[in-house]
mmCIF file of C-alpha atoms in Angstrom:
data_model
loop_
_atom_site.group_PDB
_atom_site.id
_atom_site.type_symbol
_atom_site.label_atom_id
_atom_site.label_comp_id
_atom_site.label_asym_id
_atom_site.label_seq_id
_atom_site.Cartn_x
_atom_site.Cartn_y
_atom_site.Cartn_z
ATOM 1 C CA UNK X 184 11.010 32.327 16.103
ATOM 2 C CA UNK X 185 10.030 28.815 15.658
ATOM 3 C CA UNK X 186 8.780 27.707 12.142
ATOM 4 C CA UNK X 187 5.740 25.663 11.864
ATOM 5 C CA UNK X 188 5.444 22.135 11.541
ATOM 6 C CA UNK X 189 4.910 20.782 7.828
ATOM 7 C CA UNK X 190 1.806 19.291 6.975
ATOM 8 C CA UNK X 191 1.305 15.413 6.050
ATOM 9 C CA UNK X 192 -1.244 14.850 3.592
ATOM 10 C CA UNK X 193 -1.692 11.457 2.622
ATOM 11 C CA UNK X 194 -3.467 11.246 -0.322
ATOM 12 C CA UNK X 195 -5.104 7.940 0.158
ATOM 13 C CA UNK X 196 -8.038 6.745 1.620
ATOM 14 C CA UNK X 197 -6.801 3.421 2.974
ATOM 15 C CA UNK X 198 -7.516 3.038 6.775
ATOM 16 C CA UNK X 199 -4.438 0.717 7.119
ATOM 17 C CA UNK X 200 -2.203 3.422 5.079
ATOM 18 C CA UNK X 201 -3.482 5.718 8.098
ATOM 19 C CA UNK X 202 -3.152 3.308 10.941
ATOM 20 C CA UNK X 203 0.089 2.565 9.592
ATOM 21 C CA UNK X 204 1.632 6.407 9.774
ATOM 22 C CA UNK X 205 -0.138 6.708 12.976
ATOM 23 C CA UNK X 206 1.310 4.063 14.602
ATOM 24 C CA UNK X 207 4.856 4.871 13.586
ATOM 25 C CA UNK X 208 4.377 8.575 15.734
ATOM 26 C CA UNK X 209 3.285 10.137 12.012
ATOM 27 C CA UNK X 210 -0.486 10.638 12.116
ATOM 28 C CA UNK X 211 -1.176 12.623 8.725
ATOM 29 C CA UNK X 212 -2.675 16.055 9.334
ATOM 30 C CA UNK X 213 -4.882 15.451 6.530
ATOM 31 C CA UNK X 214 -6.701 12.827 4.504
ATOM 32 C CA UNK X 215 -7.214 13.800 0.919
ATOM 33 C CA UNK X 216 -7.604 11.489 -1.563
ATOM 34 C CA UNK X 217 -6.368 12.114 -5.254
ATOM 35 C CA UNK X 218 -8.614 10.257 -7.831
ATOM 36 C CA UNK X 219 -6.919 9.067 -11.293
ATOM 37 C CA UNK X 220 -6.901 7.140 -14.231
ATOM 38 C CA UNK X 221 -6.086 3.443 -12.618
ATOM 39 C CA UNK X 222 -5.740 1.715 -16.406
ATOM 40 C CA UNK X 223 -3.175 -0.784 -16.630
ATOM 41 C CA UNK X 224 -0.567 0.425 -19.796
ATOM 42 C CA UNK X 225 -0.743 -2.804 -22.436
ATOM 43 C CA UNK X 226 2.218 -4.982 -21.748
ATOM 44 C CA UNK X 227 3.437 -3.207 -17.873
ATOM 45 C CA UNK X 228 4.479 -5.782 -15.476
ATOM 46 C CA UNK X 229 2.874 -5.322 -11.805
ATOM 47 C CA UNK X 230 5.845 -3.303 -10.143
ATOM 48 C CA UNK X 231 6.331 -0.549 -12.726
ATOM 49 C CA UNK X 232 2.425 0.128 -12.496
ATOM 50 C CA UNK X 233 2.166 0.628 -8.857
ATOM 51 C CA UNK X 234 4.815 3.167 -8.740
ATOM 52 C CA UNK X 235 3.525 4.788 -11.890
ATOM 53 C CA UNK X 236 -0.147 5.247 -9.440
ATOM 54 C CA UNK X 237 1.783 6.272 -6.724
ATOM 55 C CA UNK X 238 3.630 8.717 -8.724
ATOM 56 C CA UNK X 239 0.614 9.926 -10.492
ATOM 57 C CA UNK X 240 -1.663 10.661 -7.635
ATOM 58 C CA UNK X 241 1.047 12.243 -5.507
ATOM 59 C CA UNK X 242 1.321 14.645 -8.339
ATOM 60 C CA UNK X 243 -2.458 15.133 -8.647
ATOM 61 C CA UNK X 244 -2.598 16.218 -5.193
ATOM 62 C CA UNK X 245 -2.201 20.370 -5.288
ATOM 63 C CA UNK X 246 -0.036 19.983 -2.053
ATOM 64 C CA UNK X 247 0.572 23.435 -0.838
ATOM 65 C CA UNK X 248 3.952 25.971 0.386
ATOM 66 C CA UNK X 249 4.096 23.648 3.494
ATOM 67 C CA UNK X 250 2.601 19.879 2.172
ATOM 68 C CA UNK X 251 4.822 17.215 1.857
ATOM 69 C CA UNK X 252 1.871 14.569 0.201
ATOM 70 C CA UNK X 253 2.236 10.956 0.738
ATOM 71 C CA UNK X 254 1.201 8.815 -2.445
ATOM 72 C CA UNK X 255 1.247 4.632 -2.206
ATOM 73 C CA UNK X 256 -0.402 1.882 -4.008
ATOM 74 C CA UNK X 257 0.058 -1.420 -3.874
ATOM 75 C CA UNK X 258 -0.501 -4.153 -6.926
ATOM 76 C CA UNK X 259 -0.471 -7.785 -6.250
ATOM 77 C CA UNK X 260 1.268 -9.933 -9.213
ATOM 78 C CA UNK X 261 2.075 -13.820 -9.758
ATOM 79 C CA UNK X 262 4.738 -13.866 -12.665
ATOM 80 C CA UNK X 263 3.368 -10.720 -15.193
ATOM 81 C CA UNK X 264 0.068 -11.723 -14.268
ATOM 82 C CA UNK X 265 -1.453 -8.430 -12.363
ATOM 83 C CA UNK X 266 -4.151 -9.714 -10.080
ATOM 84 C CA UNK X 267 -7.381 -6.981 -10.094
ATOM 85 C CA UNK X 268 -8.308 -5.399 -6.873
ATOM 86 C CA UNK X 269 -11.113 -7.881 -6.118
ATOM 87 C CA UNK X 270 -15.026 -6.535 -6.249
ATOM 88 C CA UNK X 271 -16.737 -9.645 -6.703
ATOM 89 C CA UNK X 272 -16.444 -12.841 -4.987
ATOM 90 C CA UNK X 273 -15.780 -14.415 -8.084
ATOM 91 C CA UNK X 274 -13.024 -12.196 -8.745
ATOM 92 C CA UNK X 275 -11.710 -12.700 -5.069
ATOM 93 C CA UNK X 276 -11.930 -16.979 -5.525
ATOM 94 C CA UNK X 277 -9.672 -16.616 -8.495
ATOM 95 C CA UNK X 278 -7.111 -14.986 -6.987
ATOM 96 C CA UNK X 279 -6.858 -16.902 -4.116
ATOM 97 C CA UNK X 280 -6.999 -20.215 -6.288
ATOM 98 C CA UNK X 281 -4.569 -18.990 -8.144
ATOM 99 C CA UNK X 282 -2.323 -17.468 -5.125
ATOM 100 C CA UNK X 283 -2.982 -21.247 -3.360
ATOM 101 C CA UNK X 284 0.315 -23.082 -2.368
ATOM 102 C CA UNK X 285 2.670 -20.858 -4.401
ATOM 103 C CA UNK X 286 4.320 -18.011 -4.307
ATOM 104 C CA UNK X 287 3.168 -14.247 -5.564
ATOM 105 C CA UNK X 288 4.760 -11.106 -5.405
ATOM 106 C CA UNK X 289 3.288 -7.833 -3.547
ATOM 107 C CA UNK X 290 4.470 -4.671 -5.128
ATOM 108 C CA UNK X 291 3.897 -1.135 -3.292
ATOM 109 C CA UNK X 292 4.808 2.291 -4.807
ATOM 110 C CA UNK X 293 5.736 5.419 -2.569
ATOM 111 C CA UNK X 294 5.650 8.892 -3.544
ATOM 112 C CA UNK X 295 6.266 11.809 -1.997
ATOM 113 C CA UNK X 296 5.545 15.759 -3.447
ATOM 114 C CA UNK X 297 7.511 17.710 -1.352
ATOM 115 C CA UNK X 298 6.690 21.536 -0.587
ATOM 116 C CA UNK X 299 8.869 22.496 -3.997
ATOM 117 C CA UNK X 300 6.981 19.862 -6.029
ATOM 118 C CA UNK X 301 10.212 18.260 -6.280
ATOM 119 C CA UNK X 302 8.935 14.171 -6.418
ATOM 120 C CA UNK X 303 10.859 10.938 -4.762
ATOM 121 C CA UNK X 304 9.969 7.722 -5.346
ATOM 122 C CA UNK X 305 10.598 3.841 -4.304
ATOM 123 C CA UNK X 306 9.371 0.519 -4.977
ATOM 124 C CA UNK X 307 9.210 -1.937 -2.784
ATOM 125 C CA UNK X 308 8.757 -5.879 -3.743
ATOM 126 C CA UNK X 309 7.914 -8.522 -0.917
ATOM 127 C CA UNK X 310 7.329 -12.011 -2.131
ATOM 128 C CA UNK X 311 4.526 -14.276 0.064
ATOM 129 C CA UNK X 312 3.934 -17.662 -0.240
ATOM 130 C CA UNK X 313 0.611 -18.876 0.615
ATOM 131 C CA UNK X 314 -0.061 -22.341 2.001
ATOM 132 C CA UNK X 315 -2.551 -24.984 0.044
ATOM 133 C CA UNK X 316 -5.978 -23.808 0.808
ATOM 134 C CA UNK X 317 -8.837 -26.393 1.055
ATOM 135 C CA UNK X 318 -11.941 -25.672 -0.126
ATOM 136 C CA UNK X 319 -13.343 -25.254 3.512
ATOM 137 C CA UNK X 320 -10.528 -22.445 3.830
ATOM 138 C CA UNK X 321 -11.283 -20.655 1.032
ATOM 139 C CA UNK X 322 -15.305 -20.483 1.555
ATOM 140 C CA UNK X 323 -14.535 -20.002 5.167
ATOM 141 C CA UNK X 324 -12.199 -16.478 4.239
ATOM 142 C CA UNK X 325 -14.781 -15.428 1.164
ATOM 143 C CA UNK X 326 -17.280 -15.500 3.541
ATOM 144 C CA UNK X 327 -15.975 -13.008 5.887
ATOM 145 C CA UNK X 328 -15.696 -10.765 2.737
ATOM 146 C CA UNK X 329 -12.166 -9.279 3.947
ATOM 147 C CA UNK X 330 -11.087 -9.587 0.419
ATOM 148 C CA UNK X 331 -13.300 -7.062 -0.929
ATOM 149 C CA UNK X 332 -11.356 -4.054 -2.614
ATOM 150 C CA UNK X 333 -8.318 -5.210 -1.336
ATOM 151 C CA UNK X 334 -5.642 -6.226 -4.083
ATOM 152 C CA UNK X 335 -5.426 -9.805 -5.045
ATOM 153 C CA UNK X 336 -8.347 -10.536 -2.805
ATOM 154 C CA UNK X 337 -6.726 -10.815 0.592
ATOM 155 C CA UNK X 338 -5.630 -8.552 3.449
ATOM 156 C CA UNK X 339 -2.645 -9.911 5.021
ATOM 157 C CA UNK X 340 -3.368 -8.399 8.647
ATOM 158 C CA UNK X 341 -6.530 -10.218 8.470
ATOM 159 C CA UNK X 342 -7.862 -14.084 8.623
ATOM 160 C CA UNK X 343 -5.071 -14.419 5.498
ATOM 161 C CA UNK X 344 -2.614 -14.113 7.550
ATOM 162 C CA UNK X 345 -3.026 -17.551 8.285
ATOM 163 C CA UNK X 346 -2.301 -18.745 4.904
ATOM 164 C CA UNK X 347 0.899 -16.961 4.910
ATOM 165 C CA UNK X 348 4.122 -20.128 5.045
ATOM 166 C CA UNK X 349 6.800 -17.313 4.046
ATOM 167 C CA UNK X 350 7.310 -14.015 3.259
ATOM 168 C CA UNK X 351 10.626 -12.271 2.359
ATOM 169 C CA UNK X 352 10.389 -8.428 2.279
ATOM 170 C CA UNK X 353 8.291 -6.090 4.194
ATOM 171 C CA UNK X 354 5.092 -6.716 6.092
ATOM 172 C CA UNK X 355 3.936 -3.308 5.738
ATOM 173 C CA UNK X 356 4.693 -3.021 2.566
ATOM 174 C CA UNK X 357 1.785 -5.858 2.236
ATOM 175 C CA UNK X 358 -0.161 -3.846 4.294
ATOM 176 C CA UNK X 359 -0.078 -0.833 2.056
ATOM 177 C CA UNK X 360 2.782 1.399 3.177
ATOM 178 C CA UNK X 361 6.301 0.051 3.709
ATOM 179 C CA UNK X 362 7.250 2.174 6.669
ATOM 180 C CA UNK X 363 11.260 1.783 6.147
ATOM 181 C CA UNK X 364 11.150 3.392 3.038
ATOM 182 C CA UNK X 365 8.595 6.004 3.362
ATOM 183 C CA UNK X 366 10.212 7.262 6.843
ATOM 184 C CA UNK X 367 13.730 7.849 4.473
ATOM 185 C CA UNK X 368 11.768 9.157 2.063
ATOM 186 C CA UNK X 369 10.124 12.236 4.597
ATOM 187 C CA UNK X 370 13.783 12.809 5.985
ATOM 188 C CA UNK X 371 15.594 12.879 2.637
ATOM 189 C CA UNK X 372 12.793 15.210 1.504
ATOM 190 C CA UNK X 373 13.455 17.782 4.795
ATOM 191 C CA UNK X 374 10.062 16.637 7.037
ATOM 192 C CA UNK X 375 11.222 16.817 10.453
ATOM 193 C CA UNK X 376 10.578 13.143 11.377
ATOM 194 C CA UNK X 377 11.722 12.962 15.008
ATOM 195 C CA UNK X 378 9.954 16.368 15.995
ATOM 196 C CA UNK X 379 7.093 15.195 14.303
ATOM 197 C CA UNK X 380 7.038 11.918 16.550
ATOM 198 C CA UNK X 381 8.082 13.532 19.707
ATOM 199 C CA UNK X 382 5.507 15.682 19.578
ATOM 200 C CA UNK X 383 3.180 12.911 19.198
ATOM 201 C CA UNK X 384 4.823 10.847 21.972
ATOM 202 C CA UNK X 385 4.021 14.172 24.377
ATOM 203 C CA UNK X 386 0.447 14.440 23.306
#
């Protein structure tokens, strides 16, 4: 007798976290959100802080005897500078003056709570460098108001992709979910990838 699939969770909200998984043949089989504490710790540097989230709300999640829940967040830094998840357009013009002809780093923590409880982890670090924006640009891109909620004020599938001059590292990572990683992370943790995509290539 066949055992049941596994259930995905992912417990984020982010449509591009979603579209991401879906894409790649792994559409979650649910969307539940965990909601914590998002305080920075005095003194923590950009990376350690988004895999402490991601840590923290995989393990907030109650999961289940056959959840493997997906955890990510992603913090945008330039040196030890952690730039806020922008709410304001004030907020977002900052960042992207700041972000303006140089480079910044984009930092994305994955967790995953397996069945067991038993938690993995990685952190992923993709450097972008943005070209000089004039101030048509940036009034132009604050006006379409893709920056709001999105960290450091910019979502790189969007119009800001064409500020983008380099990037080393991993596109989706940017995006919010860094694909390599969390597809090693579901098969080192026992969730049966390739059935999982099969079945969605036959649906």
């Amino acid at each position: 007798m066949a055992h049941p699939r596994p259930r995905l969770v992912l417990a984020s909200a982010s449509p591009r976290r979603r579209d991401l998984l879906t894409g790649a043949g792994l559409a979650p089989d649910a969307i539940e959100p965990t909601h914590i504490d998002e305080s920075e710790i005095p003194g923590e540097l950009p990376g350690p802080l988004a895999l402490r989230l991601a840590q923290e709300k995989a393990v907030a999640h109650p999961g289940g005897d056959d959840a493997y829940v997906l955890a990510a967040d992603t913090v945008v830094g330039v040196g030890r500078r952690i730039l806020p998840k922008t709410e304001e357009r004030g907020e977002a013009e900052r960042c992207l003056r700041l972000m303006s002809g140089r480079s910044h780093r984009v930092h994305t923590g994955v967790a995953l709570k397996a069945p067991d409880g038993q938690l993995t982890s990685r952190l992923v670090e993709t450097r972008v460098k943005f070209k000089p924006l004039s101030e048509a640009e940036l009034a132009g891109y604050l006006d379409s108001m893709e920056w709001q909620g999105k960290a450091g004020g910019y979502a790189i599938q969007g119009r800001a992709g064409c500020f983008i001059v380099n990037l080393i590292g991993s596109y989706t990572g940017v995006v919010g979910l860094p694909l390599y990683e969390t597809i090693n992370l579901l098969k080192g943790a026992g969730y049966p990838v390739l059935e999982a995509q099969a079945l969605a290539d036959s649906e």
